[in-house]
Coordinates of C-alpha atoms and ligand atoms in Angstrom, one line a residue:
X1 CA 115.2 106.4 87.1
X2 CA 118.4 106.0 88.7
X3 CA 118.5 103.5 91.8
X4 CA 122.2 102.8 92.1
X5 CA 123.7 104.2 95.6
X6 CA 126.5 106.9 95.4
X7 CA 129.9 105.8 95.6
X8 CA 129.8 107.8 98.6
X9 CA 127.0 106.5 100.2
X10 CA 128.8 102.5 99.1
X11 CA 131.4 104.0 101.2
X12 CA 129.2 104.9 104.3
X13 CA 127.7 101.5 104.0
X14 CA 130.8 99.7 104.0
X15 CA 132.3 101.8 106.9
X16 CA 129.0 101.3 108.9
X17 CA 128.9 97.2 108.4
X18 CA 133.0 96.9 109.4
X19 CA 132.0 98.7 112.6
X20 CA 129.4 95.8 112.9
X21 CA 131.2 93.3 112.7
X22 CA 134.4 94.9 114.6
X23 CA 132.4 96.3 117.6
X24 CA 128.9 95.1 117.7
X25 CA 128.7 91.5 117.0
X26 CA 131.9 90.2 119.3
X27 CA 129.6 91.9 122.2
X28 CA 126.2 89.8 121.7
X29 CA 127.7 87.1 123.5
X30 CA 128.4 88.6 127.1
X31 CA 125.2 90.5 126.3
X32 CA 123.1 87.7 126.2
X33 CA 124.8 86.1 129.0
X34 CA 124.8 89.3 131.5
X35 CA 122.3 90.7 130.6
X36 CA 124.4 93.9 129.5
X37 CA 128.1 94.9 129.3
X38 CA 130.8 95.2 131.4
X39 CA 132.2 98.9 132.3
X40 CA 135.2 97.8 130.4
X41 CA 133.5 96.1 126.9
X42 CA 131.3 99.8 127.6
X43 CA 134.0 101.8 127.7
X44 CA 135.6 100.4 124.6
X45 CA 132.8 100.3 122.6
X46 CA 132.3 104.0 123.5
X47 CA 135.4 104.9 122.4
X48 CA 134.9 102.9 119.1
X49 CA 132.1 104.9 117.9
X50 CA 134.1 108.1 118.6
X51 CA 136.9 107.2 116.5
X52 CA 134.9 105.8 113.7
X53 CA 133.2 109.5 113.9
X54 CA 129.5 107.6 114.5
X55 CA 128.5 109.8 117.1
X56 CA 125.6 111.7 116.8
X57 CA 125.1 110.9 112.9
X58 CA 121.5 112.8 113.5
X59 CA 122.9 116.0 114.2
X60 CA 124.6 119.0 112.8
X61 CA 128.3 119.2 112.6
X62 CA 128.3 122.5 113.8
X63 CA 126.3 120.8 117.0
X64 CA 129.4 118.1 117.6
X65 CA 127.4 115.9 115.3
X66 CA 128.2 113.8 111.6
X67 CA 125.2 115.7 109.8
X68 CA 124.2 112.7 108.0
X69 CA 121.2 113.4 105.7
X70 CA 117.8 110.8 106.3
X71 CA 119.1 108.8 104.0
X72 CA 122.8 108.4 105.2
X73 CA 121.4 108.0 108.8
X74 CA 119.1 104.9 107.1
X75 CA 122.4 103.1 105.4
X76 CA 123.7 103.1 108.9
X77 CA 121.6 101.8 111.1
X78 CA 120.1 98.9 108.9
X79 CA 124.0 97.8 109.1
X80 CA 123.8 98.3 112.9
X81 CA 120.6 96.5 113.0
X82 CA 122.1 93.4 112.3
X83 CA 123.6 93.4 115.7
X84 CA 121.3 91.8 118.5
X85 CA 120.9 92.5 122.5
X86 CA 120.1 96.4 120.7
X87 CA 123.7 97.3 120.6
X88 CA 122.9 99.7 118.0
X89 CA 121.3 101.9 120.7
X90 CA 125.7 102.0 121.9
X91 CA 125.9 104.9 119.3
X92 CA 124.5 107.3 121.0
X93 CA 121.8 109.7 118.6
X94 CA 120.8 112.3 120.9
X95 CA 116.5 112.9 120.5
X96 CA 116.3 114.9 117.4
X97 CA 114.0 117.7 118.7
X98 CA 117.3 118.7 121.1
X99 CA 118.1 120.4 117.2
X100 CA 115.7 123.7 118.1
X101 CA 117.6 124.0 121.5
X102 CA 118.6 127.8 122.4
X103 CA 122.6 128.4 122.2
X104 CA 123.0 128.2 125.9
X105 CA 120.8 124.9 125.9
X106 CA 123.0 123.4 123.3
X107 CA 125.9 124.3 125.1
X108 CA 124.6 122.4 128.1
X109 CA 123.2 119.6 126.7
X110 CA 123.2 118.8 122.9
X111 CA 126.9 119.2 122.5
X112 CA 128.0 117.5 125.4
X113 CA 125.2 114.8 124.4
X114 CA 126.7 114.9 120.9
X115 CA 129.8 113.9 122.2
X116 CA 129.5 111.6 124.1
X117 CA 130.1 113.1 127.4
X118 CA 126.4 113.4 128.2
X119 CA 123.1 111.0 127.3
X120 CA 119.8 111.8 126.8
X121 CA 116.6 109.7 127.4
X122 CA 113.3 110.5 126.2
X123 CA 110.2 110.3 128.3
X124 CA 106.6 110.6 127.2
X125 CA 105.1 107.0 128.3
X126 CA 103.2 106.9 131.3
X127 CA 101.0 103.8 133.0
X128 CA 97.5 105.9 131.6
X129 CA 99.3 107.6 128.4
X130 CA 101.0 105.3 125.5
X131 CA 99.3 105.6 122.4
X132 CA 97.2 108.6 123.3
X133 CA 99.7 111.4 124.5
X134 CA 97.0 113.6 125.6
X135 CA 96.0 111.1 128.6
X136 CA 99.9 112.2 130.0
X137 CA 99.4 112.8 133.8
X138 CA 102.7 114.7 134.2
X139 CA 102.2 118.5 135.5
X140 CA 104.6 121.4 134.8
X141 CA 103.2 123.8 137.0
X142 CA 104.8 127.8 137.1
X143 CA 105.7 129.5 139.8
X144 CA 107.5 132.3 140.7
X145 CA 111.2 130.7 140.5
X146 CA 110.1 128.4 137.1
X147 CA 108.5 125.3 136.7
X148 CA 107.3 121.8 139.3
X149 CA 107.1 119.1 137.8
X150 CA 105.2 115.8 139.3
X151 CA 104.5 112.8 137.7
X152 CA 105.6 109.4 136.7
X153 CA 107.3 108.0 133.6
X154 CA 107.2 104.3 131.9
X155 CA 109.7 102.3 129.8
X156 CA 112.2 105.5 129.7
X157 CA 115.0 104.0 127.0
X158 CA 118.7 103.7 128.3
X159 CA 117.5 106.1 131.2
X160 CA 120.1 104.1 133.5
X161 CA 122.8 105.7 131.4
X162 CA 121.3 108.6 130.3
X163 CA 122.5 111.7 132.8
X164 CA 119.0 113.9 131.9
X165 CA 115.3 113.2 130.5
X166 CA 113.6 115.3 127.6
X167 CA 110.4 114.9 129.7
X168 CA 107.1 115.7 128.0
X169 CA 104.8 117.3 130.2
X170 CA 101.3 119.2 130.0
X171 CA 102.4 122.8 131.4
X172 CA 100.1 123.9 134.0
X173 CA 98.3 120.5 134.0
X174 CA 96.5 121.5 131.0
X175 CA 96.6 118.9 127.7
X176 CA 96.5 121.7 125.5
X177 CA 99.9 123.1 126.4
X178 CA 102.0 120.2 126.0
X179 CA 105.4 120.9 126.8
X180 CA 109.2 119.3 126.8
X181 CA 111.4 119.5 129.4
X182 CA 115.2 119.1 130.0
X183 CA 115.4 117.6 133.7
X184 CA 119.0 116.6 135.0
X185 CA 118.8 112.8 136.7
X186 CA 121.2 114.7 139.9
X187 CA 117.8 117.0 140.4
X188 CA 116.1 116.6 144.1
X189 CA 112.7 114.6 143.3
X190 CA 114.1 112.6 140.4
X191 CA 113.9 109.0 141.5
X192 CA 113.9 105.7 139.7
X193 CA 110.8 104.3 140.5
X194 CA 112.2 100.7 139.4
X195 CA 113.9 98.9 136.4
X196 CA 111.7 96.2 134.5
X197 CA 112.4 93.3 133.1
X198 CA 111.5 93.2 128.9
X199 CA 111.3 90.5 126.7
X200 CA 114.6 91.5 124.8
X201 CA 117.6 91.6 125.6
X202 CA 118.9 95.5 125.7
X203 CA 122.3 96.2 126.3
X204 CA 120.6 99.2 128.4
X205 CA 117.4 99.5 131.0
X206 CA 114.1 101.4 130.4
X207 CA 113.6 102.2 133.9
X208 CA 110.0 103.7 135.2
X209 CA 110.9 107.2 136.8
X210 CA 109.1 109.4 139.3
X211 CA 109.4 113.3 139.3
X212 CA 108.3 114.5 142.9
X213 CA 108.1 118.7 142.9
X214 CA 111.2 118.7 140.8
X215 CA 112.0 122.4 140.4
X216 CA 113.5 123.7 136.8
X217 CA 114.3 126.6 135.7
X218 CA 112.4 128.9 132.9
X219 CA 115.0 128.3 130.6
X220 CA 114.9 124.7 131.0
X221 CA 111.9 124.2 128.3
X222 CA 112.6 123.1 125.1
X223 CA 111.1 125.1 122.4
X224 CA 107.8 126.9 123.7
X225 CA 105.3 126.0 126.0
X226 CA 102.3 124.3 124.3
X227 CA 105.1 122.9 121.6
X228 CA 105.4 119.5 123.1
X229 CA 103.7 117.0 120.5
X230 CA 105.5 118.9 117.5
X231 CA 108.8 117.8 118.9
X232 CA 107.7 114.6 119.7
X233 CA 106.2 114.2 116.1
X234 CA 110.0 114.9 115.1
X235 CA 111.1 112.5 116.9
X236 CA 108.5 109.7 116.2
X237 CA 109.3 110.5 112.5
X238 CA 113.2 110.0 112.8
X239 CA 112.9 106.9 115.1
X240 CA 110.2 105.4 112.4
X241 CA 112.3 105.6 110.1
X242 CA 115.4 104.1 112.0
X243 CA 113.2 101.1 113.4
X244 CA 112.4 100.6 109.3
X245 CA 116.2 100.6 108.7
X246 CA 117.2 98.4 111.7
X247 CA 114.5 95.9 111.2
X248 CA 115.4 95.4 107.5
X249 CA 119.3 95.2 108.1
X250 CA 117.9 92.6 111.5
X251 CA 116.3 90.8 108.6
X252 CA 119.0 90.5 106.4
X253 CA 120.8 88.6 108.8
X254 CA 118.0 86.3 109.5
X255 CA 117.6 85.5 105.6
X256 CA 121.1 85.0 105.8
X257 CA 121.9 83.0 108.2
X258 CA 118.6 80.8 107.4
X259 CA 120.4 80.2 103.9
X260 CA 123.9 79.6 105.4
X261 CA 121.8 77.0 107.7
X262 CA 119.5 74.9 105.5
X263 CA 122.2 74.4 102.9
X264 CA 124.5 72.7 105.5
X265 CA 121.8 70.9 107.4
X266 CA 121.3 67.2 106.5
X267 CA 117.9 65.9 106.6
X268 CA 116.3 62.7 105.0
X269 CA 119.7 62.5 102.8
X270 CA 120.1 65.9 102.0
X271 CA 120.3 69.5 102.8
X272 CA 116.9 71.2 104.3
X273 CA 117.6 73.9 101.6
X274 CA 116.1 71.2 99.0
X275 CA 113.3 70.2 100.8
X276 CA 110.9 72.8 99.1
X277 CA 108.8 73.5 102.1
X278 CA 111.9 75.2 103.2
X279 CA 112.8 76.6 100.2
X280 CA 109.7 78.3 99.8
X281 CA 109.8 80.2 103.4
X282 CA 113.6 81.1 102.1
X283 CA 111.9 82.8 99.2
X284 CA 108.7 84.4 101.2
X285 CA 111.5 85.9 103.5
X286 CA 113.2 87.1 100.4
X287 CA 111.1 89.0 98.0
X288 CA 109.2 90.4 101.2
X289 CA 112.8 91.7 102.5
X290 CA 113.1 93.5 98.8
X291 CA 109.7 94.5 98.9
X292 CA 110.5 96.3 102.8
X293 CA 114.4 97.3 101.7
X294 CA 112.4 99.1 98.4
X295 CA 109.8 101.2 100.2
X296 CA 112.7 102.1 103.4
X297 CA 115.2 103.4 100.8
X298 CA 112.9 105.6 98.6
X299 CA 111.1 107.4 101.3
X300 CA 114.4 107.7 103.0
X301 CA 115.9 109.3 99.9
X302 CA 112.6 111.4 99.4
X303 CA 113.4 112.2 103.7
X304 CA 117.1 112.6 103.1
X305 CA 117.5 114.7 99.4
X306 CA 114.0 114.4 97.9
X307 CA 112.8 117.6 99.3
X308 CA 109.5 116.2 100.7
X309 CA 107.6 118.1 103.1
X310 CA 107.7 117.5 107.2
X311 CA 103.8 116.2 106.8
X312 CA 104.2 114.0 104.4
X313 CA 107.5 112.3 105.6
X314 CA 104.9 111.9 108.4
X315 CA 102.8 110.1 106.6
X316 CA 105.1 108.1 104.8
X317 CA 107.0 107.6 107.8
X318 CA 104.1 105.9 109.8
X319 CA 104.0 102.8 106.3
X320 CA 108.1 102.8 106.6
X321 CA 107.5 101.7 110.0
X322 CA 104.1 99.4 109.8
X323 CA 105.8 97.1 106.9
X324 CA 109.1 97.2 107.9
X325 CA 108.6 96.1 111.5
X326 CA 105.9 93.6 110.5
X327 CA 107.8 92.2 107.6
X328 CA 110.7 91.9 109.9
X329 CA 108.2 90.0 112.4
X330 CA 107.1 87.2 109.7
X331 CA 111.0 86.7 108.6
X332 CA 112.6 86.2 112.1
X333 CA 109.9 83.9 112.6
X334 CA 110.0 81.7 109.6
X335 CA 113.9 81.8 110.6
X336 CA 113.2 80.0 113.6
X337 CA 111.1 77.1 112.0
X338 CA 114.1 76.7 109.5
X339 CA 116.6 76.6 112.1
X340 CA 114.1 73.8 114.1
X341 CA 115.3 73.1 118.0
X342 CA 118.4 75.3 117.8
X343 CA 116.4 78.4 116.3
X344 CA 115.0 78.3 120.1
X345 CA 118.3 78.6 121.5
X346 CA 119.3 81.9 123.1
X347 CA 122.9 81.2 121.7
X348 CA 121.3 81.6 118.4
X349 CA 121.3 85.2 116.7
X350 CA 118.1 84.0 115.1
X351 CA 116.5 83.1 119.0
X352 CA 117.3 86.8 120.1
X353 CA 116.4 88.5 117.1
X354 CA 112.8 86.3 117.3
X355 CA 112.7 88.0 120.8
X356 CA 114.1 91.3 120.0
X357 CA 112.0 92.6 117.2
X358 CA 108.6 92.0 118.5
X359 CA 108.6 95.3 120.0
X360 CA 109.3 97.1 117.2
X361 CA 105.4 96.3 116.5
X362 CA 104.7 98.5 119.9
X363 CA 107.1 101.4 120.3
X364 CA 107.6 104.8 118.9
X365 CA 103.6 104.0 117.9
X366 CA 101.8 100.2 117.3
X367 CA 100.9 98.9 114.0
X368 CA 97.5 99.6 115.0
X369 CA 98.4 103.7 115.7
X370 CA 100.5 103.5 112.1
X371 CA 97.5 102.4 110.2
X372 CA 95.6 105.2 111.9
X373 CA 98.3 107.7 110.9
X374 CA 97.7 106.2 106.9
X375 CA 93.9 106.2 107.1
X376 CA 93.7 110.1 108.4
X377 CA 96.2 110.6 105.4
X378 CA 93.9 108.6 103.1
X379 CA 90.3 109.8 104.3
X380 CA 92.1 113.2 104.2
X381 CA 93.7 113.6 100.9
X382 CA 93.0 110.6 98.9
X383 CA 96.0 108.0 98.1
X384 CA 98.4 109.7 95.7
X385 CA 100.8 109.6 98.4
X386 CA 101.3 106.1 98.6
X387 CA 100.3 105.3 95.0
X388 CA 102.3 108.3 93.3
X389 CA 105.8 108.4 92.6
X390 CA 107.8 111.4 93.4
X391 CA 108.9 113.6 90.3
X392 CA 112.6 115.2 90.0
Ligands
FAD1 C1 110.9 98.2 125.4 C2 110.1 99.5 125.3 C3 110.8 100.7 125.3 C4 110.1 101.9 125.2 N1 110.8 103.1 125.2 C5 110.1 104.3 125.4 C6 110.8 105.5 125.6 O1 112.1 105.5 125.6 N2 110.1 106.6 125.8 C7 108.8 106.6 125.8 O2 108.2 107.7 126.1 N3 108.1 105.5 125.6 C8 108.7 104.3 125.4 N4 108.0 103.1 125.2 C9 106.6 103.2 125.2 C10 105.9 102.8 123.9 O3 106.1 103.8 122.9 C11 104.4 102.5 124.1 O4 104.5 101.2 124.8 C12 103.6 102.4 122.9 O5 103.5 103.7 122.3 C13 102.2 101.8 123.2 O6 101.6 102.4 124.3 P1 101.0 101.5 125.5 O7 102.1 100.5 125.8 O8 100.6 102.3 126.6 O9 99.8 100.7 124.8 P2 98.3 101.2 124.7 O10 98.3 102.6 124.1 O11 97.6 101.0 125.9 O12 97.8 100.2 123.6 C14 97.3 98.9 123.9 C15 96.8 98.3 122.7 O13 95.7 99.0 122.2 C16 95.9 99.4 120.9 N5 95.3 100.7 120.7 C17 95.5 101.9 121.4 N6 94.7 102.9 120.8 C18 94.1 102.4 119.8 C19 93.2 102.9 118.8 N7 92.9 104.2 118.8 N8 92.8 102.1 117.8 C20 93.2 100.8 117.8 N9 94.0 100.2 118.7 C21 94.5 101.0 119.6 C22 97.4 99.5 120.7 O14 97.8 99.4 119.3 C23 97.8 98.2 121.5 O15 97.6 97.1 120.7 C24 108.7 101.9 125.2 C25 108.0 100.7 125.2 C26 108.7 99.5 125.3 C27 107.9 98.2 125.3

């Protein structure tokens, strides 16, 4: 058994944590403070990811993108995740279900998306539908010219910069025919409904929209009609896995700079590191972060070269995300106590990421939902997935 990392994938790494530090960090500051960035940090930032070719890493180089494999994609953005205020959303990743798009749909949107001349949000969430998807109230309803669609849509991610939704909507009001949608922002009856404030800091919004008889075309469905949860599946199962890299690379630098901290703080005559109550949390946050990191990278190689099969990475998928994100949860928070008084400051990294990765308990499915994935898996086929170990 061979766990080393590829030269190449060292390499990727490397490239991915130097465009941290470069471009991501220096931001967190005026993120904090305005509650965003200016046009101009934007703008630059935008055109750092273009010439470090981290556009698009999700995507197919013949589609504009960097056709990283699962596993590439997973080196990446645990370096990315050590940034707060979610500038690691600034690379844009259009929704990976935009991948079965027709040729004239990928014309329009995926390769204008993948380069950064266009932005995507995706919007399932509604005020009655979060966990269960079939409780969606959003209509798609034919008629002679194509499709109306009515309804309202919650917590839609960077939809203040994105220029279209991927909106998932049951065709012809029926829950049995879910269906995706490309809507353009500019179409008549697209309205922002209003813009929320979250607990985080997020260099972008997640505005509630309203569709109101907003007419598209025929050709403006993505895949078929009644193939709506499919592609969102695909996408739950890439953003799982991201949210397991991003909250283990967020860790990393809460372990980190927990270390850096107790060392060089001075209590009762010496540094906090030796008082073993702190210590002990130091190593808690430790072998649980190796424990996460362990389980992230060999599912992510099994996603990215291992050959495993779109159910299980499902499956598998669902425990990436339910440790990861709860690990992550019990680290930033023993970071705090170690940094006392000034681990509640919002100047702190360790403050932010306290705030930040809470919600990686509650998006792209709760713990709660994960555990529910892993049970149907278990009551269904035993445990040899999580127990076995994959064969070459
Ligand atoms: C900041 C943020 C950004 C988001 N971005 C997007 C986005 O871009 N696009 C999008 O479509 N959505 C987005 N979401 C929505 C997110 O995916 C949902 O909030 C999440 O899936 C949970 O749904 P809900 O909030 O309706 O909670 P609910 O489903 O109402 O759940 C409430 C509680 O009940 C529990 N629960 C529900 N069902 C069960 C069950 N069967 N058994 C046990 N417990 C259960 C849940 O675990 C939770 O604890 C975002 C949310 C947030 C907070």
């Amino acid at each position: 058994m061979d766990l080393r990392v590829t030269d190449d994938d060292r390499e990727l790494r490397d490239r991915a944590k130097a465009f941290t530090q470069e471009h991501l960090i220096p931001l967190e500051a005026e993120c904090e403070e305005h509650d965003g960035l200016s046009e101009e940090s934007a703008a630059k930032a935008r055109a750092a990811v273009l010439e470090w070719s981290f556009n698009a890493i999700n995507h197919a180089r013949e589609d504009g993108g960097q056709g990283l494999d699962l596993f590439q994609q997973v080196i990446v953005e645990e370096q990315w995740g050590h940034a707060t205020g979610a500038l690691w959303d600034i690379p844009w990743r259009p929704s990976i279900p935009l991948k079965v798009a027709t040729e004239a749909q990928k014309e329009k949107y995926l390769r204008p998306a993948c380069r950064g001349e266009r932005r995507d949000a995706y919007a399932i969430t509604e005020a009655a539908a979060g966990s269960d998807p079939a409780m969606v109230e959003t209509t798609a309803r034919r008629d002679a010219d194509g499709w109306v669609l009515n309804g309202t849509k919650w917590h839609v991610t960077s939809g203040d910069v994105a220029d279209f939704l991927v909106v998932h909507a049951h065709a012809d009001g029926d829950p049995s025919k879910p269906t995706v949608f490309f809507v353009d922002k500019q179409l008549p009856g697209v309205r922002v409904v209003r813009t929320p404030k979250y607990m985080h800091t997020f260099v972008f919004e997640h505005p509630i929209f309203a569709l109101e008889d907003v007419r598209v075309a025929d050709d403006e469905v993505l895949g078929d009609v009644g193939q709506g949860y499919e592609l969102t599946k695909d996408w739950f199962v890439e953003e799982r896995l991201m949210i397991g890299a991003r909250t283990v690379g967020a860790s990393t630098r809460a372990l980190d700079l927990s270390l850096a901290f107790a060392k060089e703080r001075v209590q009762f005559g010496k540094p906090i590191v030796e008082h073993q109550a702190i210590e002990f949390m130091l190593a808690d946050m430790a072998a649980e972060l190796i424990a996460a990191k362990s389980m992230l990278y060999r599912v992510a190689w099994q996603a990215g070269r291992g050959g495993v099969s779109r159910k299980d990475l499902h499956a598998l998928a669902s425990a990436v995300k339910l440790i990861c994100s709860e690990t992550a949860g019990r680290i930033v928070d023993k970071a705090v106590q170690i940094h006392g008084g000034r681990g509640y400051m919002r100047e702190e990294p360790v403050e932010r990421l306290y705030r930040e990765l809470r919600v990686d308990r509650i998006w792209e499915g709760t713990s709660e939902i994960q555990r529910i994935v892993i049970g149907n898996e278990l009551r269904k086929r035993g445990s040899d997935l999580y127990t076995g170990w994959p064969t070459a």
